[in-house]
C-alpha positions as a Python dict, from the first residue, in 0.01 Angstrom:
ca = {
    (1, 'X'): (0, 0, 0),
    (2, 'X'): (-83, -356, 79),
    (3, 'X'): (-175, -482, 423),
    (4, 'X'): (147, -688, 426),
    (5, 'X'): (351, -370, 393),
    (6, 'X'): (169, -211, 684),
    (7, 'X'): (237, -515, 900),
    (8, 'X'): (605, -512, 805),
    (9, 'X'): (643, -143, 882),
    (10, 'X'): (455, -187, 1209),
    (11, 'X'): (682, -476, 1312),
    (12, 'X'): (999, -286, 1224),
    (13, 'X'): (884, 22, 1414),
    (14, 'X'): (785, -187, 1718),
    (15, 'X'): (1123, -356, 1744),
    (16, 'X'): (1306, -32, 1668),
    (17, 'X'): (1112, 141, 1945),
    (18, 'X'): (1193, -138, 2189),
    (19, 'X'): (1563, -113, 2104),
    (20, 'X'): (1551, 263, 2162),
    (21, 'X'): (1376, 215, 2497),
    (22, 'X'): (1633, -40, 2615),
    (23, 'X'): (1918, 191, 2510),
    (24, 'X'): (1760, 482, 2698),
    (25, 'X'): (1706, 262, 3006),
    (26, 'X'): (2069, 153, 2986),
    (27, 'X'): (2187, 515, 2978),
    (28, 'X'): (1961, 607, 3269),
    (29, 'X'): (2077, 309, 3477),
    (30, 'X'): (2440, 383, 3396),
    (31, 'X'): (2401, 745, 3505),
    (32, 'X'): (2231, 650, 3833),
    (33, 'X'): (2491, 384, 3913),
    (34, 'X'): (2778, 619, 3832),
    (35, 'X'): (2644, 909, 4039),
    (36, 'X'): (2573, 696, 4347),
    (37, 'X'): (2903, 503, 4356),
    (38, 'X'): (2739, 160, 4346),
    (39, 'X'): (2974, -135, 4411),
    (40, 'X'): (3074, -358, 4120),
    (41, 'X'): (2844, -647, 4225),
    (42, 'X'): (2546, -411, 4222),
    (43, 'X'): (2636, -292, 3873),
    (44, 'X'): (2674, -648, 3746),
    (45, 'X'): (2335, -749, 3887),
    (46, 'X'): (2165, -438, 3753),
    (47, 'X'): (2309, -470, 3402),
    (48, 'X'): (2237, -843, 3411),
    (49, 'X'): (1870, -786, 3484),
    (50, 'X'): (1846, -523, 3210),
    (51, 'X'): (2027, -756, 2969),
    (52, 'X'): (1800, -1050, 3051),
    (53, 'X'): (1498, -831, 2984),
    (54, 'X'): (1636, -739, 2643),
    (55, 'X'): (1726, -1103, 2579),
    (56, 'X'): (1364, -1198, 2648),
    (57, 'X'): (1245, -971, 2369),
    (58, 'X'): (1509, -1114, 2134),
    (59, 'X'): (1400, -1469, 2221),
    (60, 'X'): (1036, -1375, 2160),
    (61, 'X'): (1127, -1244, 1816),
    (62, 'X'): (1323, -1558, 1726),
    (63, 'X'): (1043, -1786, 1847),
    (64, 'X'): (791, -1582, 1650),
    (65, 'X'): (1000, -1612, 1332),
    (66, 'X'): (1037, -1988, 1377),
    (67, 'X'): (664, -2037, 1441),
    (68, 'X'): (564, -1824, 1142),
    (69, 'X'): (803, -2007, 911),
    (70, 'X'): (663, -2347, 1012),
    (71, 'X'): (303, -2236, 974),
    (72, 'X'): (198, -2261, 1338),
}
């Protein structure tokens, strides 16, 4: 296989792993919040922080794609 194929597979596996980790963190947070009867504002803040963390990784990926397409 070519080096380009290895890089593509590595990138796909990295982002797939990050998605899996965020899903698992979401399930863990949901379980903790449900078992401890957290008020709605606490749930909104908690899910917001987790969502912003995931959004940061999405933004990083989009910026990386834009930079690579322009040759930076």
